[in-house]
Short mmCIF file of C-alpha atoms in Angstrom, two decimals:
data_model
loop_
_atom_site.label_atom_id
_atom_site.label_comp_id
_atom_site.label_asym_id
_atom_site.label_seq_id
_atom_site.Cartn_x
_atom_site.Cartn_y
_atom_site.Cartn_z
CA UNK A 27 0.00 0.00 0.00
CA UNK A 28 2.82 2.90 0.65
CA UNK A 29 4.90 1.57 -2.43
CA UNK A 30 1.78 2.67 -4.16
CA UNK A 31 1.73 5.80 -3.11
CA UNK A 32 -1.64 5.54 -1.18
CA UNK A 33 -1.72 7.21 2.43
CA UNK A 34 -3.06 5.52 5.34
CA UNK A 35 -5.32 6.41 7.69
CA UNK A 36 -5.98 6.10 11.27
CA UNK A 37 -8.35 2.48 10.45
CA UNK A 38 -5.39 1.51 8.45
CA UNK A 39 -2.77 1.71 11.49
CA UNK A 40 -5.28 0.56 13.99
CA UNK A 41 -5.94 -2.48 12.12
CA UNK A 42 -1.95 -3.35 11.47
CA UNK A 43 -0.98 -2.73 14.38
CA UNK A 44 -2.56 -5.54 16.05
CA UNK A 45 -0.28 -7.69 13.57
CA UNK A 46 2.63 -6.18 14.05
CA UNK A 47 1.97 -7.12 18.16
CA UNK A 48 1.20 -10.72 16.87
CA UNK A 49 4.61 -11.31 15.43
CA UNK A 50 6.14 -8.98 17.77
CA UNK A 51 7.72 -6.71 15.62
CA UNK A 52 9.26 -4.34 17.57
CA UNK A 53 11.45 -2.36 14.53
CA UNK A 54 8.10 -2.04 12.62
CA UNK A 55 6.17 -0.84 15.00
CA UNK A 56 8.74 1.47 15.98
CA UNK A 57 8.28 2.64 12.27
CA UNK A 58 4.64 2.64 11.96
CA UNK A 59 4.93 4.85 15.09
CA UNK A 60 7.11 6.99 14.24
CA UNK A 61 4.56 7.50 10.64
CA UNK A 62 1.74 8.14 13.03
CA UNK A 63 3.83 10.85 14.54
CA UNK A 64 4.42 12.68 11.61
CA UNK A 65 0.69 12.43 10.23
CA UNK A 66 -0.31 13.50 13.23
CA UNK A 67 -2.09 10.48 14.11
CA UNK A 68 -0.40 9.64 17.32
CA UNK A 69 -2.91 12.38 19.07
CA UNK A 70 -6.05 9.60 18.38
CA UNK A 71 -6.70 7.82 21.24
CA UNK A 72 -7.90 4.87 19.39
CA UNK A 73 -4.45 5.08 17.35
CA UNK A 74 -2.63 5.45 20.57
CA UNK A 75 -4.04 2.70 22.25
CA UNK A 76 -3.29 0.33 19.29
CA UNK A 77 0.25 1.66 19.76
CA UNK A 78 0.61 0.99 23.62
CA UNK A 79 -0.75 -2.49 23.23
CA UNK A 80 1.93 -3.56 20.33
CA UNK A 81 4.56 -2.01 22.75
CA UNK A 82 3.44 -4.11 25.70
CA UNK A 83 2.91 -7.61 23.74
CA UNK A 84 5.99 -6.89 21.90
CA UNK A 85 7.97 -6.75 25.54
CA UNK A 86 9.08 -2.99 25.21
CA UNK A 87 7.55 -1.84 28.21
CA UNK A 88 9.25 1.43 28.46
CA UNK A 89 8.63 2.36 25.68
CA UNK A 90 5.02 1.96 26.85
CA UNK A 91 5.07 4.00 29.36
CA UNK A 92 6.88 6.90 27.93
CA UNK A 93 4.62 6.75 25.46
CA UNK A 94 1.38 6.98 28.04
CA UNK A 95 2.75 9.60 30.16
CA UNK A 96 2.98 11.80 26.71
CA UNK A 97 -0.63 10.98 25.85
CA UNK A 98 -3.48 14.22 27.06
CA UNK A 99 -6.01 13.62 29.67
CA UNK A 100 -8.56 13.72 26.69
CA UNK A 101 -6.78 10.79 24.76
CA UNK A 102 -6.73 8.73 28.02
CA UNK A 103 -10.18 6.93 28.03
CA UNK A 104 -11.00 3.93 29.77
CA UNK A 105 -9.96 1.75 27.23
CA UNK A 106 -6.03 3.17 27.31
CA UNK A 107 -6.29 2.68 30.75
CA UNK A 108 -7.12 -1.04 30.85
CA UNK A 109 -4.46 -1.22 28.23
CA UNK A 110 -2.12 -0.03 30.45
CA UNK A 111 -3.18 -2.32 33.22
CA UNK A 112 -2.98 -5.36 31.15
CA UNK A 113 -0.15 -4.27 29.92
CA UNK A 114 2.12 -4.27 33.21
CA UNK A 115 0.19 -7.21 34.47
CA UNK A 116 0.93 -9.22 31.20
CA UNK A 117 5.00 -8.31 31.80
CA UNK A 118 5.38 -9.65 35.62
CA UNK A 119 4.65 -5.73 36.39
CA UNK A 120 1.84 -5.97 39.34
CA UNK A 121 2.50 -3.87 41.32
CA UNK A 122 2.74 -1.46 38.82
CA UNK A 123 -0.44 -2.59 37.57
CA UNK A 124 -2.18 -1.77 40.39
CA UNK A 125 -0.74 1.24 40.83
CA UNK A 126 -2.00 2.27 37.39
CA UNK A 127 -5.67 1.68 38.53
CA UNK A 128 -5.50 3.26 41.85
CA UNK A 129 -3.90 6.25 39.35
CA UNK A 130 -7.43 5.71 37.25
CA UNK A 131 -9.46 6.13 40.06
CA UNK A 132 -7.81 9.52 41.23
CA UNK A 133 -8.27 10.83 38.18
CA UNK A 134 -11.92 10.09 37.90
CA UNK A 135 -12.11 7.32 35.45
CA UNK A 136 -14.96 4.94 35.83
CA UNK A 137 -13.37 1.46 35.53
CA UNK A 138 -15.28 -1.46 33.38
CA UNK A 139 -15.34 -5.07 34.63
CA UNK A 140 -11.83 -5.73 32.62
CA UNK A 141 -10.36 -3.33 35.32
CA UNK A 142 -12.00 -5.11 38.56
CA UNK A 143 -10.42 -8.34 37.45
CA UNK A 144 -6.99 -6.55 38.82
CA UNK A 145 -8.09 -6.20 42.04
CA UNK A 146 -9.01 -10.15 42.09
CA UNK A 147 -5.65 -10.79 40.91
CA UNK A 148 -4.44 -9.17 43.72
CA UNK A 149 -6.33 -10.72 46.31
CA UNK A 150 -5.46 -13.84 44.73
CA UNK A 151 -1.76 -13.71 44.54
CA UNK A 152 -1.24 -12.06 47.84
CA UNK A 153 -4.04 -14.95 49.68
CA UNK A 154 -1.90 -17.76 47.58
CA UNK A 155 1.63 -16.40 48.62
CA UNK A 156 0.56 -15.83 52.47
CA UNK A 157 0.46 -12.32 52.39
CA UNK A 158 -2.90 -12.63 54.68
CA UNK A 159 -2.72 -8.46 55.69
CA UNK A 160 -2.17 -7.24 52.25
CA UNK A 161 -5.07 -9.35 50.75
CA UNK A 162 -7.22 -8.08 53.61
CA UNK A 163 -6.28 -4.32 53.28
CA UNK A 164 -6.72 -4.50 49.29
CA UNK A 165 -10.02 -6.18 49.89
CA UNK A 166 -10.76 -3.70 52.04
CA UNK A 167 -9.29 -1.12 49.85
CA UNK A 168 -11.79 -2.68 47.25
CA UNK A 169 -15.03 -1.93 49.16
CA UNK A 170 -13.94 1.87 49.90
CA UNK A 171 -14.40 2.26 46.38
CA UNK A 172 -17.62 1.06 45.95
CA UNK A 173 -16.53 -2.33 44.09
CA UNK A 174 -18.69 -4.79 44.76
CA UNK A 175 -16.98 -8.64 45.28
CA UNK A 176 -18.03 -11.49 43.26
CA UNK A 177 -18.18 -14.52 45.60
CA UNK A 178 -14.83 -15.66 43.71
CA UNK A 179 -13.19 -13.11 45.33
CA UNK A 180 -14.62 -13.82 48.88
CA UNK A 181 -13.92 -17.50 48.57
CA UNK A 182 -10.29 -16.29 48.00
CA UNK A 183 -10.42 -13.42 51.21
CA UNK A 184 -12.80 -16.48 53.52
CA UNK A 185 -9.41 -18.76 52.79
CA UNK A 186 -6.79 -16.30 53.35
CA UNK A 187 -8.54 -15.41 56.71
CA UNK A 188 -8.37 -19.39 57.44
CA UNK A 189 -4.49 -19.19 58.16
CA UNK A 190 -5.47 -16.49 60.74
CA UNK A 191 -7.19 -18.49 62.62
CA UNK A 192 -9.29 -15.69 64.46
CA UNK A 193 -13.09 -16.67 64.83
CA UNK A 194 -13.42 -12.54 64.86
CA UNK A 195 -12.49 -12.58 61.48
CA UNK A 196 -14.71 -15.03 60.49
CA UNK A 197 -17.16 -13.96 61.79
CA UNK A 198 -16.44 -10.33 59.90
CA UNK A 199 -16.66 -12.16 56.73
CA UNK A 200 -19.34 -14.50 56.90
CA UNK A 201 -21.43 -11.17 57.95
CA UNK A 202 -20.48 -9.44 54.83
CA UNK A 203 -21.26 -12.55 53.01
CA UNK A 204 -24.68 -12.38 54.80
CA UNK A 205 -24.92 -8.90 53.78
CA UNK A 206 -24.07 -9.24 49.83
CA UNK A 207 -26.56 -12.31 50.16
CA UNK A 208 -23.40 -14.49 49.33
CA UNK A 209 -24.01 -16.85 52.43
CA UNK A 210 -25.80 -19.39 50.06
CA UNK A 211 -23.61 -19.83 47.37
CA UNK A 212 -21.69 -23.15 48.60
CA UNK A 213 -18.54 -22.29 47.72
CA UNK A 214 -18.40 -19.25 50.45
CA UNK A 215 -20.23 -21.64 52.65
CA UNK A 216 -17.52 -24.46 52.54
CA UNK A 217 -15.15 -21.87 52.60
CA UNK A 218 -16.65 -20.48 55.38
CA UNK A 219 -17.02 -24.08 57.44
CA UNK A 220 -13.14 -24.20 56.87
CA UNK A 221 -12.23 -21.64 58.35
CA UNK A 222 -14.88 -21.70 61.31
CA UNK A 223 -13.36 -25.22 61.88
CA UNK A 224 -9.65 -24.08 61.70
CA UNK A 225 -10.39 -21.38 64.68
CA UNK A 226 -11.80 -24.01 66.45
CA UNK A 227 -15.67 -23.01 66.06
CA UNK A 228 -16.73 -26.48 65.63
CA UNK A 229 -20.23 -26.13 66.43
CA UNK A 230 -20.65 -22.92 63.88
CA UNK A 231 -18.85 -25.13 61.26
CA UNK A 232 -21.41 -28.22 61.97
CA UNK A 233 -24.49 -25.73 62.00
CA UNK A 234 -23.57 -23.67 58.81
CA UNK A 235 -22.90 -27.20 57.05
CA UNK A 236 -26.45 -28.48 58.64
CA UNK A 237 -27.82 -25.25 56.69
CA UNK A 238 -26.40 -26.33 53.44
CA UNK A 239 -29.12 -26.67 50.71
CA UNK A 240 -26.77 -28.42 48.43
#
């Protein structure tokens, strides 16, 4: 298409770009970015966004990020965002990643269910890796901002609270669950007999399995 002579458009580098993060073609898109530049292109958010996701899948996260930070406030949509986050996240980058969404937040961006999956991530790698007080302060950290958990993520906060062994905390979260009407689905309630049972609350554990419709 440029050999004969025909000049792209923004469609045209949006849809290419997605090719050249494929094969990850770092010196082309390096190229087509630089083009984008010089049309003046690089301003579109849904050009940019094409751009920071070839960066990331391509590896060259700094070249991300520079690239972000350049980008206006009016370019920056939701979409760039969650690019961003997945982005980090997809490199080892987590903490980074959750940075970037606590970043969103500030800055008054209204996140989409892509962006809520980060904050189950969390939970999940800090409850998996023992890190019982940082999954409970970003779960906690979570509600503040009006993000409502799916009982996936409970199951996850009802089993990090098991190593605690503190029938206080159980009994915290199994009246939340109550609360979010969460108390019948039985993977919170086997979650919750565990960890009844591993503080010692026997009889709780018996009667909350006794309640069990299934």
């Amino acid at each position: 298409m440029q050999e004969a002579g025909q000049k792209s458009d923004s469609i045209t580098l949006v849809s290419v770009l997605p090719a050249v993060a494929d094969v990850k073609a770092l010196r082309i898109g390096r190229s087509i970015h630089n083009y984008a530049f010089s049309v003046g292109f690089e301003s579109m958010a849904n050009v940019a966004t094409a751009m920071l996701d070839m960066y990331f899948k391509c590896g060259s996260v700094r070249n991300a990020r520079f690239m972000f930070k350049g980008m206006s406030s009016c370019s920056r949509n939701v979409v760039s965002w969650n690019t961003m986050i997945n982005g980090y996240e997809q490199n080892g980058e987590s903490e980074e990643a959750f940075a970037t969404f606590l970043k969103m937040l500030d800055e008054g961006v209204e996140p989409t269910n892509e962006t809520t999956v980060t904050w189950i991530a969390m939970i999940l790698g800090y409850a998996h890796n023992g890190c019982v007080n940082e999954a409970l302060n970003l779960f906690c950290e979570m509600q503040s901002h009006d993000i409502k958990p799916d009982s996936f993520t409970l199951v996850s906060v009802i089993i990090a609270l098991a190593d605690l062994s503190v029938t206080r905390q159980a009994r915290w979260i199994h009246g939340l669950a109550i609360r979010t009407l969460m108390d019948k689905n039985v993977f919170v309630c086997a979650a919750l007999i565990d960890t009844y049972a591993k503080c010692g609350a026997i009889q709780t554990a018996r009667k909350l399995f006794g309640m069990m419709q299934e």
